PDB file of C-alpha atoms and ligand atoms in Angstrom:
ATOM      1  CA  UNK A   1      -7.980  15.648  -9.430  1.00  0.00           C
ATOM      2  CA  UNK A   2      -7.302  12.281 -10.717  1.00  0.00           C
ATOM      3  CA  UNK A   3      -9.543  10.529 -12.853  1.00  0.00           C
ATOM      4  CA  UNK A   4      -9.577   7.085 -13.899  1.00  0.00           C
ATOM      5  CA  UNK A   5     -10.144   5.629 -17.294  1.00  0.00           C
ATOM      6  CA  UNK A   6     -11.278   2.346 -15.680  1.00  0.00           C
ATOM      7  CA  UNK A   7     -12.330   1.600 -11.994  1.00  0.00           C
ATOM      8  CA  UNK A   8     -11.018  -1.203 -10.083  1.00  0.00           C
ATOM      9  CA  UNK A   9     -14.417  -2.007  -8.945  1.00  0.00           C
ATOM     10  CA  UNK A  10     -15.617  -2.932 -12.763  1.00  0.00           C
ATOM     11  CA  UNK A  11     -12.257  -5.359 -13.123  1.00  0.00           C
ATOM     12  CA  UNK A  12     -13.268  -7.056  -9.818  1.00  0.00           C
ATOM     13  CA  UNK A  13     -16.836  -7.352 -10.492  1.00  0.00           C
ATOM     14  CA  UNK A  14     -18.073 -11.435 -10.147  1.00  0.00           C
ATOM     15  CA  UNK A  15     -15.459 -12.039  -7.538  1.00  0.00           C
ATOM     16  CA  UNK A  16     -17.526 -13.639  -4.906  1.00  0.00           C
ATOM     17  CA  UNK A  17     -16.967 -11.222  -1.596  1.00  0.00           C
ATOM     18  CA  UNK A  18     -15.153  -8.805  -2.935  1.00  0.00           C
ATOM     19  CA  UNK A  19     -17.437  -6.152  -3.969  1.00  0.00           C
ATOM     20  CA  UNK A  20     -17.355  -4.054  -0.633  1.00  0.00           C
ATOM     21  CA  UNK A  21     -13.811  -5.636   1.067  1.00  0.00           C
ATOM     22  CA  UNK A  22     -10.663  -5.008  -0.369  1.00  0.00           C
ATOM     23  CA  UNK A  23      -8.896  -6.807   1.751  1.00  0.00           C
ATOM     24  CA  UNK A  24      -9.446  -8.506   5.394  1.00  0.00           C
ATOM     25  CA  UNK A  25      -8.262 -10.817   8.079  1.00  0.00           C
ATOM     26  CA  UNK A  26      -9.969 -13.216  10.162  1.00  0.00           C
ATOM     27  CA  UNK A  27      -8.541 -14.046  13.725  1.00  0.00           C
ATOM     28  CA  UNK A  28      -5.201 -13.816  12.298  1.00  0.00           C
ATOM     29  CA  UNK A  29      -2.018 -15.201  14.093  1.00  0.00           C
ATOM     30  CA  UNK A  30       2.017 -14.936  13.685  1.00  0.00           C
ATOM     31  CA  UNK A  31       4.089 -16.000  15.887  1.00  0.00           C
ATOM     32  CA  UNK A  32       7.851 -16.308  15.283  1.00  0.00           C
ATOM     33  CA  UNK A  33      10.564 -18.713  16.688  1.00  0.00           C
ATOM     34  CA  UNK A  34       9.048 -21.428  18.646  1.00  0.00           C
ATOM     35  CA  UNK A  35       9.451 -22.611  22.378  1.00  0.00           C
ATOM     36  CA  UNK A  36      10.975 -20.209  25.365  1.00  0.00           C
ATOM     37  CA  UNK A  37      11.848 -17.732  22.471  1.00  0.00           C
ATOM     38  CA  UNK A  38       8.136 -17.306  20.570  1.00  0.00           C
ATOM     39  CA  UNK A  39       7.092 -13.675  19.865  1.00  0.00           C
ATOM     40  CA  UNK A  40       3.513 -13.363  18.990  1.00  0.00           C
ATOM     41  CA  UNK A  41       3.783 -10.604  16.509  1.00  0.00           C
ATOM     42  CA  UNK A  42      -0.666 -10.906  15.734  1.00  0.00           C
ATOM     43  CA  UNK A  43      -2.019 -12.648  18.323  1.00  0.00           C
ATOM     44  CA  UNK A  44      -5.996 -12.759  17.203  1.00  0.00           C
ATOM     45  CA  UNK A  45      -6.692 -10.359  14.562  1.00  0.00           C
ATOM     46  CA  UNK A  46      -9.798  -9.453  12.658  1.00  0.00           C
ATOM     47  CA  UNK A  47     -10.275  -6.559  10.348  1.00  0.00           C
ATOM     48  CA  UNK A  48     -12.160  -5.358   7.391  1.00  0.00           C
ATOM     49  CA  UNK A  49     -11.175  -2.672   5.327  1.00  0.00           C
ATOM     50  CA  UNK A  50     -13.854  -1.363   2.803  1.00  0.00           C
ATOM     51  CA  UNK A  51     -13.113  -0.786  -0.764  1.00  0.00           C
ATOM     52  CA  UNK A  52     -11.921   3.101  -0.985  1.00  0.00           C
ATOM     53  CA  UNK A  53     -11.226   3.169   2.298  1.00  0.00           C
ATOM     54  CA  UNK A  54      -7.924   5.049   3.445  1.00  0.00           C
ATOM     55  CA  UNK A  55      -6.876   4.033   6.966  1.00  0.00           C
ATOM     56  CA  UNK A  56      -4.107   4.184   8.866  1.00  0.00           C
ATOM     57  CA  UNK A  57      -2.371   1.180  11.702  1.00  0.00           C
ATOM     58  CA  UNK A  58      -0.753   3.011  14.003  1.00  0.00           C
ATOM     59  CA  UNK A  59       0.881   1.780  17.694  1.00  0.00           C
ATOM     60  CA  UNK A  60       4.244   1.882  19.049  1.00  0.00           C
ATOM     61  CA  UNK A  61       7.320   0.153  18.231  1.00  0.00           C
ATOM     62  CA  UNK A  62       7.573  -3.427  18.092  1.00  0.00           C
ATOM     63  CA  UNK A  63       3.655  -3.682  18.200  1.00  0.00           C
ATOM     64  CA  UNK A  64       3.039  -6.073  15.187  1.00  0.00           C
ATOM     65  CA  UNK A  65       2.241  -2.990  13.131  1.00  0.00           C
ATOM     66  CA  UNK A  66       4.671  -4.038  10.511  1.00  0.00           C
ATOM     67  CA  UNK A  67       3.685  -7.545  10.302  1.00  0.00           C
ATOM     68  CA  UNK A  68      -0.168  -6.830   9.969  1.00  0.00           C
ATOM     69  CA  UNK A  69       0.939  -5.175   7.027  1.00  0.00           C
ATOM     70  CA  UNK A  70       3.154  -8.023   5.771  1.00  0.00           C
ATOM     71  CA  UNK A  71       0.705 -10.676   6.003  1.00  0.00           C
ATOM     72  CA  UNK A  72      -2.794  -8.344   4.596  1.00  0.00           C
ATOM     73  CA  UNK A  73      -0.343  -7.848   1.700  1.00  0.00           C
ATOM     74  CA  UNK A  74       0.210 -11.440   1.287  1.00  0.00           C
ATOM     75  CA  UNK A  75       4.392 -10.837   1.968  1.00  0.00           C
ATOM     76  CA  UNK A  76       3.972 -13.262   4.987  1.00  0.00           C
ATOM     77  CA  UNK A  77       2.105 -16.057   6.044  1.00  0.00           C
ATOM     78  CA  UNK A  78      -0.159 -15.602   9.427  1.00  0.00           C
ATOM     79  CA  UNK A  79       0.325 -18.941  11.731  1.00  0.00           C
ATOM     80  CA  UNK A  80      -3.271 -19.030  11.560  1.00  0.00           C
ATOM     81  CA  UNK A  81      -6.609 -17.056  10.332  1.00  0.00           C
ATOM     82  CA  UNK A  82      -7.162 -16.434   6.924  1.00  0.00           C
ATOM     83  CA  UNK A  83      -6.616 -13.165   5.056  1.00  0.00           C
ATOM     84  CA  UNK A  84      -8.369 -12.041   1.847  1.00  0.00           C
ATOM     85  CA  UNK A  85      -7.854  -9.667  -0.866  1.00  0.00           C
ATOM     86  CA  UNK A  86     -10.548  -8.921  -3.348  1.00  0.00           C
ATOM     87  CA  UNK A  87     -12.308 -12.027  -2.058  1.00  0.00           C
ATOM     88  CA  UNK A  88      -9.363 -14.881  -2.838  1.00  0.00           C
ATOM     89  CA  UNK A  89      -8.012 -16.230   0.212  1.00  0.00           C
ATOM     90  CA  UNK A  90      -4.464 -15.433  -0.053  1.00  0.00           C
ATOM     91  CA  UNK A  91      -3.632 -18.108   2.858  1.00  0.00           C
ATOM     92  CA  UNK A  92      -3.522 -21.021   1.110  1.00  0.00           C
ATOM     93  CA  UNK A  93      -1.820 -20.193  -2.013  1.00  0.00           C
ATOM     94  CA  UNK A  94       1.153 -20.903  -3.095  1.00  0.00           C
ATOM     95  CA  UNK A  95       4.362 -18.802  -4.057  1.00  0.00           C
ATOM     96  CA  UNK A  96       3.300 -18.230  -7.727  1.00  0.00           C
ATOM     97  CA  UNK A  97      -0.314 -17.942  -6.688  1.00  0.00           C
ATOM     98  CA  UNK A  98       0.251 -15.222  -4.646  1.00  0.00           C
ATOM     99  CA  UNK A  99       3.044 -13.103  -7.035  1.00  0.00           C
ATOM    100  CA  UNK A 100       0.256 -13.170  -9.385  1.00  0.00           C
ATOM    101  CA  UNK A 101      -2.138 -12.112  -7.008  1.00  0.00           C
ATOM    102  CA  UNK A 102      -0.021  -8.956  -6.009  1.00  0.00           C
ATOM    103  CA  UNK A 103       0.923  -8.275  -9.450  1.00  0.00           C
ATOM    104  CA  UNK A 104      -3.040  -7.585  -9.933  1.00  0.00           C
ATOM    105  CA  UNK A 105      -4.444  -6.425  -6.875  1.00  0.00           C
ATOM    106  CA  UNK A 106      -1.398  -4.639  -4.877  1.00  0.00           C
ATOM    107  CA  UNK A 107       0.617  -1.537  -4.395  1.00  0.00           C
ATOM    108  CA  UNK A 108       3.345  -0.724  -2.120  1.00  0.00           C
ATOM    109  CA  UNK A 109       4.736   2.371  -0.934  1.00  0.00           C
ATOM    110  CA  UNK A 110       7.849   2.100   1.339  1.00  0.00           C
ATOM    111  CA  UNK A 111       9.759   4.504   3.782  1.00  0.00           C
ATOM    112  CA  UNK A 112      13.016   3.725   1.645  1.00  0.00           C
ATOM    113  CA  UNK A 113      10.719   4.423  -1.524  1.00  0.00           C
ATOM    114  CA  UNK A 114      12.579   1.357  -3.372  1.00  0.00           C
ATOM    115  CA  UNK A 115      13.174   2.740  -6.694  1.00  0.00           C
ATOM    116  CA  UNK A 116      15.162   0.662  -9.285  1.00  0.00           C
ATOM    117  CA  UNK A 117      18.342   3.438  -9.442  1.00  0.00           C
ATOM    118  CA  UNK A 118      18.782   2.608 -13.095  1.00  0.00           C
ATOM    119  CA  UNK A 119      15.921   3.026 -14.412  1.00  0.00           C
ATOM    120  CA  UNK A 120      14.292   6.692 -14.913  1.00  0.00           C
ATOM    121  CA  UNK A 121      11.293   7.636 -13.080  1.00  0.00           C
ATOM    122  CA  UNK A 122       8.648   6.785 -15.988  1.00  0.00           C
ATOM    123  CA  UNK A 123      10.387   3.395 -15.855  1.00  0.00           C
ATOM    124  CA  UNK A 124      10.173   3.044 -12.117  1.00  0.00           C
ATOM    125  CA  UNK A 125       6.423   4.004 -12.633  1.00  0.00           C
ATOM    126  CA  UNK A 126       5.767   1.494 -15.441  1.00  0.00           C
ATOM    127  CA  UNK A 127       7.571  -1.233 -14.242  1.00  0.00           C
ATOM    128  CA  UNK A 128       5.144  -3.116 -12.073  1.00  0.00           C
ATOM    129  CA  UNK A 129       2.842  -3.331 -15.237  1.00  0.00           C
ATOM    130  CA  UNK A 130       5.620  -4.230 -17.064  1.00  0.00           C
ATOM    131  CA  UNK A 131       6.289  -7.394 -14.961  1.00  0.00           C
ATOM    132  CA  UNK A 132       2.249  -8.015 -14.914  1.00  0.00           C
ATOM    133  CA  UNK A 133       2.058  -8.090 -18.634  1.00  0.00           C
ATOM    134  CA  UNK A 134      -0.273  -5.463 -18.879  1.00  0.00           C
ATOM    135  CA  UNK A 135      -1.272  -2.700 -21.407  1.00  0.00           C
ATOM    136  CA  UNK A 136      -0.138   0.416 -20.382  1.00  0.00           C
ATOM    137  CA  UNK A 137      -3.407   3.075 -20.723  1.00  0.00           C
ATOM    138  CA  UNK A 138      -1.038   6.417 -21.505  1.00  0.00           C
ATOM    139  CA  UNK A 139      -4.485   8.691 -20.734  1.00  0.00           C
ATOM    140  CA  UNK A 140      -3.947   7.414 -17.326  1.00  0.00           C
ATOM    141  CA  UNK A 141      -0.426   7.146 -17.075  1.00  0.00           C
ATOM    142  CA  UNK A 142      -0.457  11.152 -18.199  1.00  0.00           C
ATOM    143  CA  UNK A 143      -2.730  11.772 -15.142  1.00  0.00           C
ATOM    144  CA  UNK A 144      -1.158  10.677 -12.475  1.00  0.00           C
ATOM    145  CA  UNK A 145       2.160  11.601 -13.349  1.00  0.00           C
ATOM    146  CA  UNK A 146       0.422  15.209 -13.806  1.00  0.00           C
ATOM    147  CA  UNK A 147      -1.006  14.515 -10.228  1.00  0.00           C
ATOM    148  CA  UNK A 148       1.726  13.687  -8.564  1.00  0.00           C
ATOM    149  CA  UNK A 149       3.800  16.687  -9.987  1.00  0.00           C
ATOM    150  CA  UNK A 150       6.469  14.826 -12.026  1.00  0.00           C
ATOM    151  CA  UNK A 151       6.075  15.484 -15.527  1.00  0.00           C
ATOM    152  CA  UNK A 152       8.868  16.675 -15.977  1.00  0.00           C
ATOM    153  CA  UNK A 153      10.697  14.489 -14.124  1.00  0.00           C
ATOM    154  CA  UNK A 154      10.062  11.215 -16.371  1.00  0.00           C
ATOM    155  CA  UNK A 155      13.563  10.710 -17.800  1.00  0.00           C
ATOM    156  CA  UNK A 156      15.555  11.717 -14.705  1.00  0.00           C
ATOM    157  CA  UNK A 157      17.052   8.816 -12.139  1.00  0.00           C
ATOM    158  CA  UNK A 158      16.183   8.672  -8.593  1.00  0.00           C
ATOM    159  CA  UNK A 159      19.492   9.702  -7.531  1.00  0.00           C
ATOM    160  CA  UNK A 160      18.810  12.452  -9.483  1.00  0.00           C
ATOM    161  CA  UNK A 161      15.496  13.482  -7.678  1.00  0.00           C
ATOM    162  CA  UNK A 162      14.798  14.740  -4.309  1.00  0.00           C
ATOM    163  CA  UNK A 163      13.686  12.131  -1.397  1.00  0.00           C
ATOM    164  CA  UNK A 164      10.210  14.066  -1.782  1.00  0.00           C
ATOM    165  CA  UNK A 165       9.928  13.496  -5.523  1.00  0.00           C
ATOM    166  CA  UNK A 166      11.434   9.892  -5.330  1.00  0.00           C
ATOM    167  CA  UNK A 167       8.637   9.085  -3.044  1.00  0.00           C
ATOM    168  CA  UNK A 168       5.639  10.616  -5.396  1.00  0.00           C
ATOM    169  CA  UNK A 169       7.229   8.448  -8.025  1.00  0.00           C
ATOM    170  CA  UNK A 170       6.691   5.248  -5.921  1.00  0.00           C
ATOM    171  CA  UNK A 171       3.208   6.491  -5.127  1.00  0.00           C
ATOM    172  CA  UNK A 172       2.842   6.702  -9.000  1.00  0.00           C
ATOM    173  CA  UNK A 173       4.144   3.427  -9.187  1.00  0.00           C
ATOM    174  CA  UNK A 174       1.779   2.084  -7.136  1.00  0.00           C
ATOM    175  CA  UNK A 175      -0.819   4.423  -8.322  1.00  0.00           C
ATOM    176  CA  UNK A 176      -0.731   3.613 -12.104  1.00  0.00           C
ATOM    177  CA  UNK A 177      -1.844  -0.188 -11.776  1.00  0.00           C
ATOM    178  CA  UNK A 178      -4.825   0.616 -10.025  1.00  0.00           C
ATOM    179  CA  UNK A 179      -4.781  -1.559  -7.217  1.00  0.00           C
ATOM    180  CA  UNK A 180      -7.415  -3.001  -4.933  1.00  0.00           C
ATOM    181  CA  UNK A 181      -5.423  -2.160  -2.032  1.00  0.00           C
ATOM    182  CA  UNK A 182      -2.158   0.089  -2.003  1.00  0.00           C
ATOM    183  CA  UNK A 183      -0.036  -0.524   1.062  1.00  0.00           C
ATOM    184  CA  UNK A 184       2.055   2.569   2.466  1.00  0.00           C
ATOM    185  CA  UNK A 185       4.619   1.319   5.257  1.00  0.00           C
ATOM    186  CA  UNK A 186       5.640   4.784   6.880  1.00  0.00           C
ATOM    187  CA  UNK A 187       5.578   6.784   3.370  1.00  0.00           C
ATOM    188  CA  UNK A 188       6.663  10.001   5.496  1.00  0.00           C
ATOM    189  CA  UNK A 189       9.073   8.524   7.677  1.00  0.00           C
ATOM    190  CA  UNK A 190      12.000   9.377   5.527  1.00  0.00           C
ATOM    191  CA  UNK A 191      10.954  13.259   4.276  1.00  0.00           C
ATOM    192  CA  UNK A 192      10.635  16.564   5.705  1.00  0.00           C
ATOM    193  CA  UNK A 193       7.293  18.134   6.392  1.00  0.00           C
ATOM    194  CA  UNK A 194       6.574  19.593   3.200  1.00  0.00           C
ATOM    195  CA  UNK A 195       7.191  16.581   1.010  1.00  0.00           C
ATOM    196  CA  UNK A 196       5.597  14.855   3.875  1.00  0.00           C
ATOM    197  CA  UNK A 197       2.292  16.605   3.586  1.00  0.00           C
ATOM    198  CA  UNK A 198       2.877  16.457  -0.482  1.00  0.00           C
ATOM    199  CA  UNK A 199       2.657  12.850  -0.415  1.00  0.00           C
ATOM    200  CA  UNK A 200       0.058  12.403   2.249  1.00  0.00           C
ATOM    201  CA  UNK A 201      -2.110  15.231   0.185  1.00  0.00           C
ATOM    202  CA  UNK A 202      -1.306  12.452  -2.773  1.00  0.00           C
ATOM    203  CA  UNK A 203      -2.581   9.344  -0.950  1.00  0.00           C
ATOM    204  CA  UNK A 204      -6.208  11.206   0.259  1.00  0.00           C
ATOM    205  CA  UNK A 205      -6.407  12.985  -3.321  1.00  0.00           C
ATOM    206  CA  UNK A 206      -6.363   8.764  -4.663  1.00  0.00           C
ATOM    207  CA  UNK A 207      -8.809   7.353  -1.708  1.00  0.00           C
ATOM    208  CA  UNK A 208     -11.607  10.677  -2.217  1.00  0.00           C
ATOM    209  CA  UNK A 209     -11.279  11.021  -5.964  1.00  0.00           C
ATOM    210  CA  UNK A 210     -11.334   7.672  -7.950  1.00  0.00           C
ATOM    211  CA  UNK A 211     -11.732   5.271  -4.280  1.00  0.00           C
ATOM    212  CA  UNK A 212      -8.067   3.811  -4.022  1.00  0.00           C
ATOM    213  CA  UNK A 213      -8.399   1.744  -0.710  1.00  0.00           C
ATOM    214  CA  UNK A 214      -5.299   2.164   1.335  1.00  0.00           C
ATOM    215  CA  UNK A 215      -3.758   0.957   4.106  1.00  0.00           C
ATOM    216  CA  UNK A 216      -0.983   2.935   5.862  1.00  0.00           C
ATOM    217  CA  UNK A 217       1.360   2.175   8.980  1.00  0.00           C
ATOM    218  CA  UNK A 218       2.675   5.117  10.506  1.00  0.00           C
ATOM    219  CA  UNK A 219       4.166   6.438  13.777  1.00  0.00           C
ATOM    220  CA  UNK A 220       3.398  10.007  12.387  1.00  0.00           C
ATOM    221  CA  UNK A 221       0.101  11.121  14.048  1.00  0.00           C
ATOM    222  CA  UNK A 222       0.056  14.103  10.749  1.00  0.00           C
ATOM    223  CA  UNK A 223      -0.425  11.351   8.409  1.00  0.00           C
ATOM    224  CA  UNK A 224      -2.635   9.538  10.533  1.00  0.00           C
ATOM    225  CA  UNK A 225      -4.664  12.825  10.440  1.00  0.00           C
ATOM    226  CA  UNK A 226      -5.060  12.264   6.632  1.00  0.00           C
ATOM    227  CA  UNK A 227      -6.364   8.706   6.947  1.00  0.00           C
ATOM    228  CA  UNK A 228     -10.354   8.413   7.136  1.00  0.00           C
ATOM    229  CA  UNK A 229      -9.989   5.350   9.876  1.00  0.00           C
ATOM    230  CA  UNK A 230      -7.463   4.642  12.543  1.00  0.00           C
ATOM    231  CA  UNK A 231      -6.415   1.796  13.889  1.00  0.00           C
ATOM    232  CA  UNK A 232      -4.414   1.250  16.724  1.00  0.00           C
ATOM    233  CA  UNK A 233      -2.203  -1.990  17.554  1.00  0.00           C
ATOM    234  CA  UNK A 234      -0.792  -2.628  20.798  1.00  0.00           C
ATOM    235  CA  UNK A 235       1.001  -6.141  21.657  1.00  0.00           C
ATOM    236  CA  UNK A 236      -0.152  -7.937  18.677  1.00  0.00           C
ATOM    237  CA  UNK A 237      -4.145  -6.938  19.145  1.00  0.00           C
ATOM    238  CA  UNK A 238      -6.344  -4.239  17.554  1.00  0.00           C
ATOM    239  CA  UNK A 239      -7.149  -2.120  21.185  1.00  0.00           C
ATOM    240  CA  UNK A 240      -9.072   0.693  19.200  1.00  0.00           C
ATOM    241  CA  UNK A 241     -10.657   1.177  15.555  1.00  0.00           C
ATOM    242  CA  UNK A 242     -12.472   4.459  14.881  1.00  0.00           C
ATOM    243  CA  UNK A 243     -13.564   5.984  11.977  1.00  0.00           C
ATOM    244  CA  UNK A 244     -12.711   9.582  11.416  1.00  0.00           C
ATOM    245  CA  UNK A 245     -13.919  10.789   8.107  1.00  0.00           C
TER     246      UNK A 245
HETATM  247  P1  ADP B 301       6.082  -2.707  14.582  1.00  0.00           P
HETATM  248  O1  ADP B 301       5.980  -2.667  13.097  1.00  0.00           O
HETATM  249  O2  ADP B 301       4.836  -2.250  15.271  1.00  0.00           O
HETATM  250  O3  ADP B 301       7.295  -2.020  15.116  1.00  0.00           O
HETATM  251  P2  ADP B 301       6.669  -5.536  14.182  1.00  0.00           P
HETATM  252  O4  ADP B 301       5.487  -6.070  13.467  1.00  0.00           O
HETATM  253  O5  ADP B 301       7.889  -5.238  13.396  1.00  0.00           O
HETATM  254  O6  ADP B 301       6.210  -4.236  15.029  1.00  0.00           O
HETATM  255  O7  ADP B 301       7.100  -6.565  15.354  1.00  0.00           O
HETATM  256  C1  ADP B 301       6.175  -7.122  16.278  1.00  0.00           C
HETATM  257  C2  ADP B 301       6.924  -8.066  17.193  1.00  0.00           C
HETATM  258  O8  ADP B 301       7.409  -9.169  16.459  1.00  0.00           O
HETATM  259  C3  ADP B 301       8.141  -7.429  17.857  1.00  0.00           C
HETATM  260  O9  ADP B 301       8.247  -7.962  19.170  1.00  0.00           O
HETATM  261  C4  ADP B 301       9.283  -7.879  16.975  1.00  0.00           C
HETATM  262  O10 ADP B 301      10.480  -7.943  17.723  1.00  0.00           O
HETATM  263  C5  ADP B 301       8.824  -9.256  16.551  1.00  0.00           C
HETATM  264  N1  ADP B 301       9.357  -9.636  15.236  1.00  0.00           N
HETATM  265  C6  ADP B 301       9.140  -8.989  14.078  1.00  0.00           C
HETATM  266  N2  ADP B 301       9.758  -9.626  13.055  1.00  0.00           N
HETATM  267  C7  ADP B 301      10.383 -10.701  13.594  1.00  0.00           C
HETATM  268  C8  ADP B 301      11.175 -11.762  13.065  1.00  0.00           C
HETATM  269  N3  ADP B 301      11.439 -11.854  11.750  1.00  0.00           N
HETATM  270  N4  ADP B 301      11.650 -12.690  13.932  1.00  0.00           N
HETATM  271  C9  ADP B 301      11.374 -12.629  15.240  1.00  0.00           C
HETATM  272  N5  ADP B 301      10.625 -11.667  15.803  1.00  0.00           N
HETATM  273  C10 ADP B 301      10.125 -10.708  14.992  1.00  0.00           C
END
């Protein structure tokens, strides 16, 4: 089990509204293009998710799954509505405002895992702290690594690694920084079953044993299964929300 040094909740203490939402949106909008050829991606969203939460978005193609997830993770602007992460209002900051923001409160886990393919995999996992300037706490570094079954794995390069074990180095990635929120967009969607279930075993392990909130989009209804809330998107609006766990 992982166990962490420090708890996110302690670093985010005194941030007005953040102390049970990690992140949320309020009657969010995006539409893109204008005129005859609009597409309202969000069309009126509102959502909460709870610090240590893990839930999952799930709907069919072309949904707006995608783009909830940009614009909760601050990647995209909404047309309208506000979103929130640890309490800031993400909406009206600017460029620099909102790298910062990321650099301290988010994690991402892609489909195409995104690893830098010079770098080795403790330098993949370390890089994000890296960039934010932060101490690197090598108790907790150890752990996860441990946890995520890569230790000895730290010097080789992605190409190197398996799409399974390139994928629990982006979780460790993510995982190291501790963020309020970690976003997974379709972490299965480019392994086989076991690494599949190895990574989603990963993502519940974080959410039940030191609270990582996360926020998953998936097609796959197995890794939906791991999620503790689903959420389902059709046409831009949330048409069911349950919790499961
Ligand atoms: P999902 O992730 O559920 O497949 P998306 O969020 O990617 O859905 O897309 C929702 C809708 O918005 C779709 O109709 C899609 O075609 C449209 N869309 C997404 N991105 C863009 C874009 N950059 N420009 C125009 N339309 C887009």
């Amino acid at each position: 089990m992982l166990q962490s040094t420090t708890t996110g909740a302690a670093l985010l203490d005194g941030v007005a509204g953040s102390v049970s939402t990690a992140v949320s949106a309020a009657d969010v909008t995006r539409r893109y293009g204008s005129g005859e050829a609009a597409v309202d991606a969000l069309r009126g969203v509102t959502i909460d998710i709870p610090r240590g939460q893990f839930a999952a978005i799930m709907g069919p193609s072309g949904s707006g799954k995608s783009t909830l997830m940009h614009v909760l993770a601050g990647l995209d602007q909404p047309t309208s509505g506000t979103v929130r992460i640890a309490g800031e209002d993400i909406t009206t900051m600017n460029d620099a405002q909102l790298t910062k923001l990321r650099r301290a409160h988010v994690g991402f886990v892609f489909q195409a895992f995104n690893l830098l393919p010079t770098l080795t995999a403790e330098e993949n996992i370390l890089l994000p702290l890296q960039l934010a300037g932060r101490q690197v706490d090598r108790a907790w570094y150890d752990a996860v690594v441990e946890r995520v079954g890569l230790a000895d794995r730290t010097t080789h390069r992605p190409s190197q690694l398996s799409g399974g074990q390139q994928q629990r180095v982006a979780a460790a990635r993510a995982l190291v920084s501790e963020p309020t929120v970690l976003f997974a967009d379709e972490p299965t969607g480019n392994l086989d079953s076991k690494s599949s279930h190895e990574v989603l075993e990963l993502l519940r392990d974080a959410a039940v044993s030191f609270g990582q909130t996360t926020v998953m989009v998936t097609h796959d209804t197995d890794a939906a299964a791991a999620a503790d809330r689903l959420i389902h998107i059709e046409d831009g609006l949330i048409v069911a929300d349950e919790v499961t766990k």
